[in-house]
Short mmCIF file of C-alpha atoms in Angstrom, two decimals:
data_model
loop_
_atom_site.label_atom_id
_atom_site.label_comp_id
_atom_site.label_asym_id
_atom_site.label_seq_id
_atom_site.Cartn_x
_atom_site.Cartn_y
_atom_site.Cartn_z
CA THR A 754 95.81 35.58 51.94
CA GLN A 755 96.19 39.29 52.63
CA LEU A 756 99.43 40.18 54.36
CA LEU A 757 97.86 43.38 55.66
CA GLU A 758 94.27 43.23 56.88
CA GLN A 759 92.27 46.38 57.14
CA SER A 760 89.09 46.74 59.14
CA PRO A 761 86.43 47.65 58.63
CA GLN A 762 86.29 47.33 54.84
CA PHE A 763 83.30 49.67 54.64
CA LEU A 764 82.27 52.42 57.05
CA SER A 765 79.46 54.91 56.66
CA ILE A 766 78.95 57.48 59.40
CA GLN A 767 77.44 60.92 59.98
CA GLU A 768 79.34 64.16 59.78
CA GLY A 769 80.88 65.07 63.13
CA GLU A 770 81.37 61.52 64.39
CA ASN A 771 84.75 59.97 65.21
CA LEU A 772 86.10 56.80 63.63
CA THR A 773 89.07 54.46 63.69
CA VAL A 774 90.41 52.29 60.89
CA TYR A 775 92.77 49.43 61.65
CA CYS A 776 95.58 47.84 59.67
CA ASN A 777 96.94 44.57 61.07
CA SER A 778 99.57 42.05 60.12
CA SER A 779 101.44 39.13 61.60
CA SER A 780 104.61 40.46 59.96
CA VAL A 781 106.93 43.22 61.09
CA PHE A 782 107.37 46.17 58.76
CA SER A 783 110.11 48.79 58.75
CA SER A 784 107.58 51.43 57.75
CA LEU A 785 103.84 51.80 57.41
CA GLN A 786 102.20 54.24 55.06
CA TRP A 787 98.64 55.48 54.69
CA TYR A 788 97.19 56.55 51.37
CA ARG A 789 93.87 58.07 50.43
CA GLN A 790 92.25 57.51 47.05
CA GLU A 791 89.35 59.32 45.42
CA PRO A 792 87.29 57.91 42.53
CA GLY A 793 89.08 57.97 39.20
CA GLU A 794 92.43 58.92 40.73
CA GLY A 795 95.52 57.22 42.03
CA PRO A 796 96.24 56.86 45.75
CA VAL A 797 97.89 59.85 47.43
CA LEU A 798 100.27 59.48 50.36
CA LEU A 799 98.99 60.87 53.67
CA VAL A 800 101.68 59.85 56.12
CA THR A 801 104.56 57.46 56.86
CA VAL A 802 105.34 56.04 60.30
CA VAL A 803 108.61 54.25 60.96
CA THR A 804 109.12 53.91 64.72
CA GLY A 805 107.18 51.54 66.96
CA GLY A 806 104.67 53.51 68.99
CA GLU A 807 105.00 56.56 66.75
CA VAL A 808 102.03 58.89 66.53
CA LYS A 809 101.58 61.45 63.76
CA LYS A 810 98.80 64.00 63.38
CA LEU A 811 97.53 65.56 60.19
CA LYS A 812 94.84 68.06 61.17
CA ARG A 813 91.92 65.87 62.33
CA LEU A 814 93.67 62.62 61.36
CA THR A 815 95.84 60.75 63.89
CA PHE A 816 98.05 57.87 62.75
CA GLN A 817 99.71 55.41 65.10
CA PHE A 818 102.26 52.64 64.48
CA GLY A 819 102.04 49.70 66.86
CA ASP A 820 104.85 49.12 69.33
CA ALA A 821 105.84 45.89 67.57
CA ARG A 822 105.56 47.52 64.11
CA LYS A 823 102.97 44.96 62.98
CA ASP A 824 99.89 47.15 63.03
CA SER A 825 98.66 50.70 62.60
CA SER A 826 95.55 52.74 63.12
CA LEU A 827 94.00 55.83 61.59
CA HIS A 828 91.67 57.89 63.79
CA ILE A 829 89.56 60.70 62.38
CA THR A 830 88.02 63.22 64.74
CA ALA A 831 84.83 65.06 63.79
CA ALA A 832 84.63 63.52 60.33
CA GLN A 833 83.73 65.77 57.42
CA PRO A 834 82.19 64.86 54.03
CA GLY A 835 85.53 65.77 52.46
CA ASP A 836 87.09 62.82 54.34
CA THR A 837 85.09 60.42 52.12
CA GLY A 838 87.34 58.10 50.15
CA LEU A 839 89.25 54.84 50.08
CA TYR A 840 91.96 54.61 52.71
CA LEU A 841 94.81 52.18 52.11
CA CYS A 842 97.60 51.13 54.43
CA ALA A 843 100.86 49.85 52.95
CA GLY A 844 103.81 48.16 54.60
CA GLY A 845 107.42 48.47 53.53
CA GLY A 846 110.36 46.23 54.34
CA GLY A 847 109.76 43.06 56.28
CA LEU A 848 109.13 39.88 54.30
CA TRP A 849 108.74 41.81 51.06
CA GLY A 850 112.08 43.53 51.26
CA ALA A 851 112.95 47.18 51.05
CA GLN A 852 111.98 47.73 47.42
CA LYS A 853 108.32 46.88 47.51
CA LEU A 854 105.16 47.93 49.33
CA VAL A 855 102.35 45.56 50.19
CA PHE A 856 98.89 47.07 50.49
CA GLY A 857 95.88 46.25 52.59
CA GLN A 858 92.55 45.76 50.84
CA GLY A 859 91.36 49.22 51.79
CA THR A 860 88.61 50.83 53.88
CA ARG A 861 85.92 52.65 51.96
CA LEU A 862 84.77 55.55 54.14
CA THR A 863 81.61 57.53 53.52
CA ILE A 864 80.80 60.59 55.59
CA ASN A 865 77.17 61.64 55.27
CA PRO A 866 76.24 65.32 55.69
CA ASP B 38 104.26 66.18 41.23
CA ALA B 39 106.35 63.22 40.03
CA GLY B 40 105.19 63.71 36.45
CA ILE B 41 103.60 60.35 35.65
CA THR B 42 101.48 59.82 32.56
CA GLN B 43 99.67 56.55 31.90
CA SER B 44 98.30 55.58 28.51
CA PRO B 45 95.78 54.63 27.46
CA ARG B 46 93.52 55.73 30.29
CA HIS B 47 90.70 53.49 29.12
CA LYS B 48 90.78 50.41 26.88
CA VAL B 49 88.28 47.75 25.92
CA THR B 50 89.65 44.66 24.23
CA GLU B 51 88.73 41.09 23.49
CA THR B 52 89.99 37.92 25.08
CA GLY B 53 93.18 36.68 23.45
CA THR B 54 94.41 39.99 22.12
CA PRO B 55 97.70 41.56 23.21
CA VAL B 56 97.58 44.77 25.24
CA THR B 57 100.36 47.15 26.22
CA LEU B 58 100.01 49.84 28.86
CA ARG B 59 102.56 52.61 29.04
CA CYS B 60 103.84 54.54 32.02
CA HIS B 61 105.92 57.62 31.30
CA GLN B 62 107.73 59.69 33.94
CA THR B 63 109.65 62.90 33.53
CA GLU B 64 111.70 63.10 36.73
CA ASN B 65 114.29 60.34 36.37
CA HIS B 66 112.98 58.13 39.18
CA ARG B 67 114.89 54.87 39.44
CA TYR B 68 112.09 52.64 40.74
CA MET B 69 108.85 52.13 38.85
CA TYR B 70 105.96 49.82 39.69
CA TRP B 71 102.83 48.35 38.12
CA TYR B 72 99.90 47.52 40.41
CA ARG B 73 96.42 46.31 39.68
CA GLN B 74 93.43 47.30 41.78
CA ASP B 75 90.34 45.14 42.16
CA PRO B 76 87.46 45.41 44.65
CA GLY B 77 88.30 43.73 47.94
CA HIS B 78 91.98 43.28 47.09
CA GLY B 79 93.44 46.75 47.43
CA LEU B 80 96.53 47.18 45.27
CA ARG B 81 98.53 44.16 44.22
CA LEU B 82 102.00 44.40 42.76
CA ILE B 83 102.46 42.94 39.28
CA HIS B 84 106.06 43.83 38.38
CA TYR B 85 108.54 46.49 39.30
CA SER B 86 111.74 47.91 37.88
CA TYR B 87 114.84 49.10 39.70
CA GLY B 88 116.63 50.47 36.64
CA VAL B 89 116.89 50.26 32.88
CA LYS B 90 116.47 46.63 31.85
CA ASP B 91 116.22 45.61 35.54
CA THR B 92 112.85 44.21 36.50
CA ASP B 93 111.42 41.75 39.01
CA LYS B 94 108.14 40.02 39.68
CA GLY B 95 105.50 40.98 42.18
CA GLU B 96 102.75 38.89 43.76
CA VAL B 97 100.48 38.62 40.68
CA SER B 98 102.90 38.48 37.75
CA ASP B 99 101.44 35.49 35.85
CA GLY B 100 100.16 36.57 32.43
CA TYR B 101 102.06 39.85 32.46
CA SER B 102 105.45 40.95 31.19
CA VAL B 103 107.24 44.28 31.48
CA SER B 104 110.02 46.15 29.78
CA ARG B 105 112.08 49.18 30.62
CA SER B 106 114.39 50.15 27.79
CA LYS B 107 114.83 53.72 29.05
CA THR B 108 114.48 55.40 32.41
CA GLU B 109 111.32 57.29 31.61
CA ASP B 110 109.17 54.45 30.21
CA PHE B 111 107.86 51.30 31.89
CA LEU B 112 105.66 49.13 29.74
CA LEU B 113 103.22 46.48 30.95
CA THR B 114 102.18 43.86 28.39
CA LEU B 115 99.40 41.31 28.51
CA GLU B 116 100.43 38.86 25.82
CA SER B 117 96.97 37.33 25.52
CA ALA B 118 94.38 39.17 27.58
CA THR B 119 91.86 37.23 29.67
CA SER B 120 88.69 38.38 31.40
CA SER B 121 90.41 37.94 34.80
CA GLN B 122 92.77 40.74 33.77
CA THR B 123 89.91 43.24 33.67
CA SER B 124 91.07 45.74 36.26
CA VAL B 125 92.38 49.21 36.93
CA TYR B 126 96.15 49.35 36.48
CA PHE B 127 98.28 51.89 38.32
CA CYS B 128 101.82 52.87 37.64
CA ALA B 129 103.86 54.33 40.47
CA VAL B 130 107.34 55.72 41.06
CA ARG B 131 109.29 55.54 44.27
CA LEU B 132 110.05 58.97 45.59
CA ALA B 133 113.69 59.60 46.16
CA GLY B 134 115.35 59.72 49.54
CA GLY B 135 115.06 57.79 52.77
CA ARG B 136 114.38 54.14 53.44
CA THR B 137 110.63 54.25 53.55
CA GLY B 138 109.85 53.99 49.83
CA GLU B 139 106.86 56.27 49.46
CA LEU B 140 105.10 55.96 46.12
CA PHE B 141 103.59 58.50 43.80
CA PHE B 142 100.88 57.06 41.56
CA GLY B 143 99.59 57.82 38.10
CA GLU B 144 95.90 58.27 37.45
CA GLY B 145 95.32 54.69 36.36
CA SER B 146 94.40 52.79 33.21
CA ARG B 147 91.04 51.04 33.17
CA LEU B 148 91.17 47.84 31.10
CA THR B 149 88.12 45.80 30.21
CA VAL B 150 88.61 42.40 28.59
CA LEU B 151 85.44 41.05 26.98
#
C-alpha cells in the first residue's frame, strides 16, 4: 500500500498544453516536497511546502499544499519538452517521523514537440 | 552540491553472492539514506543513518544490512543477493537546516542479480 498516491502515473501531452499532477494521502505531513528525476540521474529537489494552503511558483510550475496538509498538486503551464521527466512527491513528518521521507510512486511526464 | 559518490555505478552478480554498495560524502552530513527505485514504486527507504554507528530500518529492510563506521561512508550490504533485489539503489544525504528534511541524491547504482 502506497502512503502517497500520485496521479496520473503516466502523462504524455503536446508542447504548450497545461497539466496538473496530484499527490494524495490519508495521512497528514509536516512538509511536502517535489522532486524531478531525469534518466540515469538521482532525483533533484524542486520545492518544499510546509503550510496548509501554501502556494509556491517556480517559473511555469505552481505547487500547492492542501489545506489539511494531506495532499499536494503540481501544475505546469505551457509545458515545454524540457519539462519531460519523472516527478516525485515526498512527505516528511507525520506517521514516518521527522527523520524520513516517504515517496509517491511518481508521474512520468512526456512533453512532445 | 552535497558531494555524494556512489560505487559501483553498475554491477551484475549472481543469486546468492554478497554485494556491497558504497556511498561516500564529503560534506559531513549527519543523516544518510539508502533507497531503492523500481518501476511503479517510486523510491522506497531501505535503511538510514543518523550518525556514526547509528542506523535504523526503513520500509523494505529485509535482506539488507548497513554500516556506518565513519561520517563520510554509508555501506549497504546484500548478504546473499536475490533476483528481487535487482533495482537501482540511491544514496541520499539530508541537507542541513530546518525541519523539512530535504534530500540530495547520488547518481544511483544499478544492480542486476541473475
